[in-house]
Short mmCIF file of C-alpha atoms and ligand atoms in Angstrom, two decimals:
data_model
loop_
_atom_site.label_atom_id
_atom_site.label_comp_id
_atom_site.label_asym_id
_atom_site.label_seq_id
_atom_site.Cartn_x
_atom_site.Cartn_y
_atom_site.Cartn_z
CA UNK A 16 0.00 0.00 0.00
CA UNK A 17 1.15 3.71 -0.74
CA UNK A 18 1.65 5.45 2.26
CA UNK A 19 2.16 9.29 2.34
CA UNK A 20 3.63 9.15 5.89
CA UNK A 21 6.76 7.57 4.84
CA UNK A 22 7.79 10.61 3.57
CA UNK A 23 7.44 12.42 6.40
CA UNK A 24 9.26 10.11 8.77
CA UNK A 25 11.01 12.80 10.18
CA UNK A 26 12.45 16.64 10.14
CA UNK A 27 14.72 15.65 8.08
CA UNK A 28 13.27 13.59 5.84
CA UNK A 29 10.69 16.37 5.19
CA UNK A 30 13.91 18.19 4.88
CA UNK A 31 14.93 15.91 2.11
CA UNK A 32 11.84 15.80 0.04
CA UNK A 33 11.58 19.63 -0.48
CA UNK A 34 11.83 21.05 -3.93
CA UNK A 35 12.72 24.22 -2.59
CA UNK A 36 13.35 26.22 0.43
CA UNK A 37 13.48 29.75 1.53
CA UNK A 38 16.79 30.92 1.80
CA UNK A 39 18.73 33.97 3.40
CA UNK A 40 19.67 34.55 -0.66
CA UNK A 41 16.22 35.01 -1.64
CA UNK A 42 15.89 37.99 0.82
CA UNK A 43 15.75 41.57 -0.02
CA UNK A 44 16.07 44.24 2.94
CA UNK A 45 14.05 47.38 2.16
CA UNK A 46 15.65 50.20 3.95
CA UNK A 47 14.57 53.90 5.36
CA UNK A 48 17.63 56.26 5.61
CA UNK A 49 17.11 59.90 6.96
CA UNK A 50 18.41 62.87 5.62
CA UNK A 51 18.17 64.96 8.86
CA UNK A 52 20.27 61.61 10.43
CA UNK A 53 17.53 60.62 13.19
CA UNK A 54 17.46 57.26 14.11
CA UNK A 55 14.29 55.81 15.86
CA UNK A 56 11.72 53.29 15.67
CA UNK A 57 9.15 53.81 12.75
CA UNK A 58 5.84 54.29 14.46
CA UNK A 59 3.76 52.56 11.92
CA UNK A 60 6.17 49.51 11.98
CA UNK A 61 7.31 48.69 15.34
CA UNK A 62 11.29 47.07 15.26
CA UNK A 63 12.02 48.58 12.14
CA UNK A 64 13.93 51.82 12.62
CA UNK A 65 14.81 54.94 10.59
CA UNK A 66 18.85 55.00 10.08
CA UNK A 67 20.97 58.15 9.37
CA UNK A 68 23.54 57.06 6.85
CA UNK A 69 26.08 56.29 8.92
CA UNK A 70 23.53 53.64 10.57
CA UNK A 71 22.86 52.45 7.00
CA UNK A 72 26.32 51.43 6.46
CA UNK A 73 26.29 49.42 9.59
CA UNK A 74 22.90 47.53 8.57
CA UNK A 75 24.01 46.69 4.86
CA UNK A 76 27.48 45.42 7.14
CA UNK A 77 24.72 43.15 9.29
CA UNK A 78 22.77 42.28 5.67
CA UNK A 79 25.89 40.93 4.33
CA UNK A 80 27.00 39.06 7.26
CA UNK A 81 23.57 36.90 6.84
CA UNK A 82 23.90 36.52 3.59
CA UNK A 83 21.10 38.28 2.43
CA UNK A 84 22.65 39.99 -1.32
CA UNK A 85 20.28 42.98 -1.87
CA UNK A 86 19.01 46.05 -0.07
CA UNK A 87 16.23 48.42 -1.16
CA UNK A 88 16.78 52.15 -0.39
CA UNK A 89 14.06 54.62 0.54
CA UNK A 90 15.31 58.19 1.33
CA UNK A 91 13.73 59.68 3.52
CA UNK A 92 14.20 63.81 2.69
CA UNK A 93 14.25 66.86 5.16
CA UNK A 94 11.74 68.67 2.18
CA UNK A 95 9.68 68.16 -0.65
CA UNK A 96 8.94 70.58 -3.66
CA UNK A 97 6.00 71.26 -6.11
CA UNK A 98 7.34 69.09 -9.22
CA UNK A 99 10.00 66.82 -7.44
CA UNK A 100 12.74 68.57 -8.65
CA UNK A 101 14.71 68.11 -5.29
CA UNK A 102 15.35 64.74 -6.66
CA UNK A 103 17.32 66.13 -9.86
CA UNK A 104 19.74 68.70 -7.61
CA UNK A 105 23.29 67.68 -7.97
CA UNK A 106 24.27 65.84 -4.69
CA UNK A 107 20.78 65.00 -3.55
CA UNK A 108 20.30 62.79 -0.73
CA UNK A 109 19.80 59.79 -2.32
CA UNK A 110 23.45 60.31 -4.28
CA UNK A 111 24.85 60.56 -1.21
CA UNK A 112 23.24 57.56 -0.19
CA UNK A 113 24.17 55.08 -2.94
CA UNK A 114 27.06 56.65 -3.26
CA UNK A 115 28.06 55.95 -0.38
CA UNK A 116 27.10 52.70 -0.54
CA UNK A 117 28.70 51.17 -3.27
CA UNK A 118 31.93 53.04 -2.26
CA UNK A 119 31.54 50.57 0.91
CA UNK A 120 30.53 47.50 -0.55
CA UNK A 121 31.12 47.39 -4.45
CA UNK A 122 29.45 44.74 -6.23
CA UNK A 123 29.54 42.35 -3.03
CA UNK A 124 25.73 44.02 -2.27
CA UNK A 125 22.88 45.04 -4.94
CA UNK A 126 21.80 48.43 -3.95
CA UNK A 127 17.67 48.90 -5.76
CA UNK A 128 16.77 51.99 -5.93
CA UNK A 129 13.11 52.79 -5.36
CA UNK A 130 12.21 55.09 -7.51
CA UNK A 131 8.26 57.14 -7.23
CA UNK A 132 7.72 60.67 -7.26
CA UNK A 133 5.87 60.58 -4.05
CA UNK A 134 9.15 60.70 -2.32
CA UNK A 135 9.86 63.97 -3.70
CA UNK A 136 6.95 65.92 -4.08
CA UNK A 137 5.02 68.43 -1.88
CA UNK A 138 2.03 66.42 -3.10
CA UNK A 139 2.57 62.99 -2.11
CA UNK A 140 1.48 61.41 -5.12
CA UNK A 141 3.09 58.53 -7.12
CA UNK A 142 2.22 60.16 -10.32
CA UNK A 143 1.30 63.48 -11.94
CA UNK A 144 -1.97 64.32 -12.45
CA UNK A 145 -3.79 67.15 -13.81
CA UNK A 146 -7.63 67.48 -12.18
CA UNK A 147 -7.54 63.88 -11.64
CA UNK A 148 -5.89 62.82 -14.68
CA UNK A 149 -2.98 60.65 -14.21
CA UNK A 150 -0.03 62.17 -17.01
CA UNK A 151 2.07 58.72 -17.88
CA UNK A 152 4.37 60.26 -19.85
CA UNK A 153 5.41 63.10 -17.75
CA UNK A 154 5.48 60.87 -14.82
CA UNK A 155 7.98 58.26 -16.84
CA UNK A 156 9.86 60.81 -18.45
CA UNK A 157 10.78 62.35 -14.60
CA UNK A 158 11.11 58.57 -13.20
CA UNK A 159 13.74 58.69 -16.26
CA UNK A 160 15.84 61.08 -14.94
CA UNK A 161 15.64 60.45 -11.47
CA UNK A 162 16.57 56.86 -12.34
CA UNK A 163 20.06 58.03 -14.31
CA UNK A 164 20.74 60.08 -11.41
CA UNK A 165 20.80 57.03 -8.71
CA UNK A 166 22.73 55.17 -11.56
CA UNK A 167 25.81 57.62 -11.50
CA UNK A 168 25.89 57.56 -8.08
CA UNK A 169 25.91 53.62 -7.81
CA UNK A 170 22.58 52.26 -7.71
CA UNK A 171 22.28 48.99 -9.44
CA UNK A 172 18.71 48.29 -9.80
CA UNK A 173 15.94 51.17 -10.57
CA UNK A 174 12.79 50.05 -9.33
CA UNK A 175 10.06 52.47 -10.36
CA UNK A 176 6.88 52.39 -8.12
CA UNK A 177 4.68 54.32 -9.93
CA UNK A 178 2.76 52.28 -12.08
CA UNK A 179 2.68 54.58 -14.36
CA UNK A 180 2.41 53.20 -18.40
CA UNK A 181 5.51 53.78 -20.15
CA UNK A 182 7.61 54.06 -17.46
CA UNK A 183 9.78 50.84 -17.69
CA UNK A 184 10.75 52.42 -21.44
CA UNK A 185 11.23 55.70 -20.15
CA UNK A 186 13.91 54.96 -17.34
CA UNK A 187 15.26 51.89 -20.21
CA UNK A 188 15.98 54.47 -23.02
CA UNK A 189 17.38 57.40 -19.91
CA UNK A 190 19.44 54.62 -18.33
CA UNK A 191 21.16 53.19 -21.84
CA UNK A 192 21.75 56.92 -22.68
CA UNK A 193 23.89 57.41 -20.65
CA UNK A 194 25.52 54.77 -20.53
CA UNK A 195 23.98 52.82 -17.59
CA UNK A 196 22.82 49.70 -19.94
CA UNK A 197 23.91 47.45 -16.67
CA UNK A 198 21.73 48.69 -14.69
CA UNK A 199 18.53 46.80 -14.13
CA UNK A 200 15.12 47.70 -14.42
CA UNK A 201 12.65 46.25 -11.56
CA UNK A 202 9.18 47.36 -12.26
CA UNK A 203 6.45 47.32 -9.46
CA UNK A 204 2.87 45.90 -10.47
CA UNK A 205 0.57 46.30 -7.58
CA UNK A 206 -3.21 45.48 -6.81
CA UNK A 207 -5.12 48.44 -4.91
CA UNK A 208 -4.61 47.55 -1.62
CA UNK A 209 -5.13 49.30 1.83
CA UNK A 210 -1.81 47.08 2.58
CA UNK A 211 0.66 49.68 2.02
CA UNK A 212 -0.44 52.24 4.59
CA UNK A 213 1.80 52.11 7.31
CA UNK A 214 4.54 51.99 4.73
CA UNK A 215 2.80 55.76 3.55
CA UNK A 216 3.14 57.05 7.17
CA UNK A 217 6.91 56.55 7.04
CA UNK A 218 7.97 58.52 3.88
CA UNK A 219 5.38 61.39 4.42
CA UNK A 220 5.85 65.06 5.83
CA UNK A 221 2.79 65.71 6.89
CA UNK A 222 0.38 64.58 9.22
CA UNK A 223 -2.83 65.02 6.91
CA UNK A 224 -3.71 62.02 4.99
CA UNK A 225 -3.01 61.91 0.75
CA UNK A 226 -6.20 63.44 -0.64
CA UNK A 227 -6.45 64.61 -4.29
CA UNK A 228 -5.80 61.27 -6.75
CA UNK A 229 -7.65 58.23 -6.46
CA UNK A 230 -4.96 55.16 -6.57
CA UNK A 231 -7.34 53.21 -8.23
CA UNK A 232 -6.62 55.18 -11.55
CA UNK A 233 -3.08 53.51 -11.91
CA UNK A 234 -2.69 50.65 -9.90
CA UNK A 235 -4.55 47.61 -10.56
CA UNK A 236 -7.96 46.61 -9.23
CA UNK A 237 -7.46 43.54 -6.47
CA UNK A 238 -10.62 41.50 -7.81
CA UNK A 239 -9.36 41.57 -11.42
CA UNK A 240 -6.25 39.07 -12.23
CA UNK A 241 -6.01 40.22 -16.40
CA UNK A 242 -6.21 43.92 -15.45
CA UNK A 243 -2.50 42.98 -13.17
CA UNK A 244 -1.55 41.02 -15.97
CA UNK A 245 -1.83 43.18 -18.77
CA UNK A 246 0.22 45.51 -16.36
CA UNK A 247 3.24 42.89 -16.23
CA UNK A 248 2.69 42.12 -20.21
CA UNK A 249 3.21 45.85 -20.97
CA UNK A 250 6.36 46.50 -18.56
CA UNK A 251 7.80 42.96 -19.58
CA UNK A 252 7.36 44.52 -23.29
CA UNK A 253 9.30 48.04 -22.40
CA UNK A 254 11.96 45.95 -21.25
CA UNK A 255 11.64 44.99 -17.69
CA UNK A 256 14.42 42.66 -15.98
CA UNK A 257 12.47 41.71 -12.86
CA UNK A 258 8.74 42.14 -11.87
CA UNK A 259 7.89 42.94 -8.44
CA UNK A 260 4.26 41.58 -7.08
CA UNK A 261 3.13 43.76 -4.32
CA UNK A 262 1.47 43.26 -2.05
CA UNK A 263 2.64 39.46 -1.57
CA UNK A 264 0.02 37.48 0.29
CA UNK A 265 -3.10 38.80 -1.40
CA UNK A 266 -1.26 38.15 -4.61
CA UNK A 267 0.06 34.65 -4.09
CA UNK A 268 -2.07 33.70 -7.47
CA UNK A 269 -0.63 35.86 -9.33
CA UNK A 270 2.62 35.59 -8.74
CA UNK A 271 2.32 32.14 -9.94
CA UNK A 272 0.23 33.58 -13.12
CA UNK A 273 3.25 36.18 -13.32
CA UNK A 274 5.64 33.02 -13.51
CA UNK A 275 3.54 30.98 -15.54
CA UNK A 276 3.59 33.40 -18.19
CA UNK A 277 6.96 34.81 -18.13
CA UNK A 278 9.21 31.60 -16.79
CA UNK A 279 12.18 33.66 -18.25
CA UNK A 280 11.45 36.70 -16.15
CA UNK A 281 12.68 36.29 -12.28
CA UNK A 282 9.86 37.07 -10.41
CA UNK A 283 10.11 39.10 -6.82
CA UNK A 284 7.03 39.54 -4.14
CA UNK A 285 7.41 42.18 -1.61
CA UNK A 286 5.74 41.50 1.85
CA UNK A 287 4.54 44.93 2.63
CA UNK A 288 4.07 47.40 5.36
CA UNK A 289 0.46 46.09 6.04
CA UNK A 290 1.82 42.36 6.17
CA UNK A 291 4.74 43.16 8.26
CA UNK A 292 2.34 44.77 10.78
CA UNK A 293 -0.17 41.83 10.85
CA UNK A 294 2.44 39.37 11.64
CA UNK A 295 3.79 42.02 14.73
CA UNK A 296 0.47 42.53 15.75
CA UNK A 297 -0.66 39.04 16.25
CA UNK A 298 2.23 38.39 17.68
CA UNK A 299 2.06 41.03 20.35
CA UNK A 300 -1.03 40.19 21.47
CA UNK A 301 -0.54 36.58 21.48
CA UNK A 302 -2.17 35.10 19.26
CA UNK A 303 0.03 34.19 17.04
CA UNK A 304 3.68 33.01 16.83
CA UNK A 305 5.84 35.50 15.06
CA UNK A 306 8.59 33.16 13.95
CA UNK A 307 6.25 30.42 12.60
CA UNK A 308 3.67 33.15 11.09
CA UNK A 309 6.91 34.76 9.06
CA UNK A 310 8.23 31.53 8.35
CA UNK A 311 4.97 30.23 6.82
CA UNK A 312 4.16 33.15 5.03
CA UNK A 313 7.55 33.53 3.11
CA UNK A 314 7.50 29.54 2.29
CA UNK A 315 3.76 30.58 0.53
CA UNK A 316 5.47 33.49 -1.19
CA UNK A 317 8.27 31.24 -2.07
CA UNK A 318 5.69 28.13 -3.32
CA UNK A 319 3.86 30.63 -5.13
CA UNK A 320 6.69 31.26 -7.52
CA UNK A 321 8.64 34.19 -6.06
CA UNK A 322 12.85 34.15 -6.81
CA UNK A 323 13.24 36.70 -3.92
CA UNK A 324 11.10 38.32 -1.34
CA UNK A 325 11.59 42.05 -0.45
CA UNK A 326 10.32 41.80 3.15
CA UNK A 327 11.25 44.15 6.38
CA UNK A 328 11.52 41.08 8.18
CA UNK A 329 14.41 39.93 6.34
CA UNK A 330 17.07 40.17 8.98
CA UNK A 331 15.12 37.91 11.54
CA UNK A 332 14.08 35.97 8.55
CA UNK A 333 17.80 34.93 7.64
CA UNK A 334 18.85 34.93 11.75
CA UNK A 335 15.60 32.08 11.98
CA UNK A 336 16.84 30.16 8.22
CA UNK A 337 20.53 30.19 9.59
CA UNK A 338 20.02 28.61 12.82
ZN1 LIG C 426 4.87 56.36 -4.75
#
């Protein structure tokens, strides 16, 4: 008789039958570095803490020393302006940043650059828009130059998080321009989701919540699998290297859609701000058990066809897959 139990005799043997594991490689560690230098603990996402750059360094040190090979940087800026021109100024934060960076580690650590206008203007919005109206082309053509100016100063990876059309080709034809044809394009597709609110309380200014563009007009509606896929079909077309599913555990089914359809194209899920604070939640009240909730989530993330997994957890992730 066939017995399923025999393989699962034991740990090990589970072990053994696996046809894949998470591993501390697979992690990407999304990080929030301060202009004015503060560091303290992010109020909308308890344990994780803003770093000045000098902090930074020290992290991407840790990052290393667990093995995990990438870091995405969000700068965090002392002001905004109208248009996001702050982002262009020679010297901006963010080239001090990667700069920085890369001087420190070279190649032995993938700096990704996120890349959305909402970290640079008064606004707060992800795109331009003109009385509702989201402007694609503007929006890529900025995303463009913002990208060419993290390239020079070391970034390896622009990830734009706009969702704007066109943007993918826009930052492409900037990047091999000047030059920067090795550097990567990671493109964001993301469903609508209420998920990636406590992540919009770290990067803003201003107390007063976003009001003024509905972010329905350019990401993609949750419920509605070929409006995400036509998404990934047109930023695979302008050239993308790596898609980025966000969120990750409302999306598990179509990240495997997203793999299904492009095998060729590696395939990255990022646990958000809204996942990160479910798991810490739960766990502080005691319901649940952090380790094994972030343990089982990333293994679903993993099943579901991610390559990596962008996920603030990643340090204790790799510390837990290390022991
Ligand atoms: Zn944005």
């Amino acid at each position: 008789m066939h017995l399923t139990t025999r393989i699962k005799k034991s740990k090990q043997m589970i072990r053994l039958v696996r046809p894949m594991e998470v591993s501390p490689s697979d992690l990407i560690y999304p990080i929030f570095v301060r202009e004015d230098g503060k560091k303290f603990e992010i109020p909308s996402m308890k344990g994780e803490y803003y770093l000045s750059l000098q902090d930074a360094v020290k992290t991407c040190s840790k990052t290393m020393e667990l093995g995990i090979p990438a870091v995405m940087i969000f700068g965090v800026l002392r002001r905004k302006d109208a248009e996001g021109s702050i982002a262009l100024q020679k010297n901006s934060f963010h080239s001090k940043v990667f700069k920085r960076l890369k001087k420190e580690f070279g190649d032995d650590l993938v700096l990704i650059s996120n890349v959305c206008l909402c970290d640079y203007t008064e606004r707060e919005f992800c795109v331009y828009t003109v009385n509702g109206k989201v402007l694609n082309e503007k929006t890529a053509v900025m995303l463009g130059r913002i990208g060419v100016v993290h390239a020079e100063a070391g970034a390896d990876v622009i990830a734009p998080a706009a969702m704007a059309d066109g943007q993918v080709k826009a930052i492409r034809s900037a990047l091999d321009d000047k030059g920067f044809d090795d550097v990567a394009v990671m493109t964001y597709v993301k469903t609508d989701s209420c998920l990636f609110q406590p992540f919009f309380k770290t990067m803003t200014l201003s107390t007063a919540p976003r009001v003024g563009v509905d972010s329905s007009k350019f990401r993609a509606d949750i419920i509605n699998k070929k409006m995400f896929m036509q998404k990934v079909d047109l930023d695979i077309s302008e050239g993308a290297d790596i898609v980025i599913v966000k969120p990750a555990l409302t999306n598990l089914d179509l990240i495997l859609r997203t793999k299904q359809r492009h095998p060729t194209i590696p395939i990255a899920a990022y646990q958000v701000s809204g996942e990160y604070a479910m798991i810490k939640c739960t766990a502080e009240e005691g319901l649940l058990n952090e380790e094994s909730l972030l343990m089982e989530t990333l293994s679903s993330i993993k099943r579901a066809g991610a390559d990596m997994i962008l996920t603030y957890h990643a340090l204790q992730a790799a510390r837990l897959l290390l022991k």
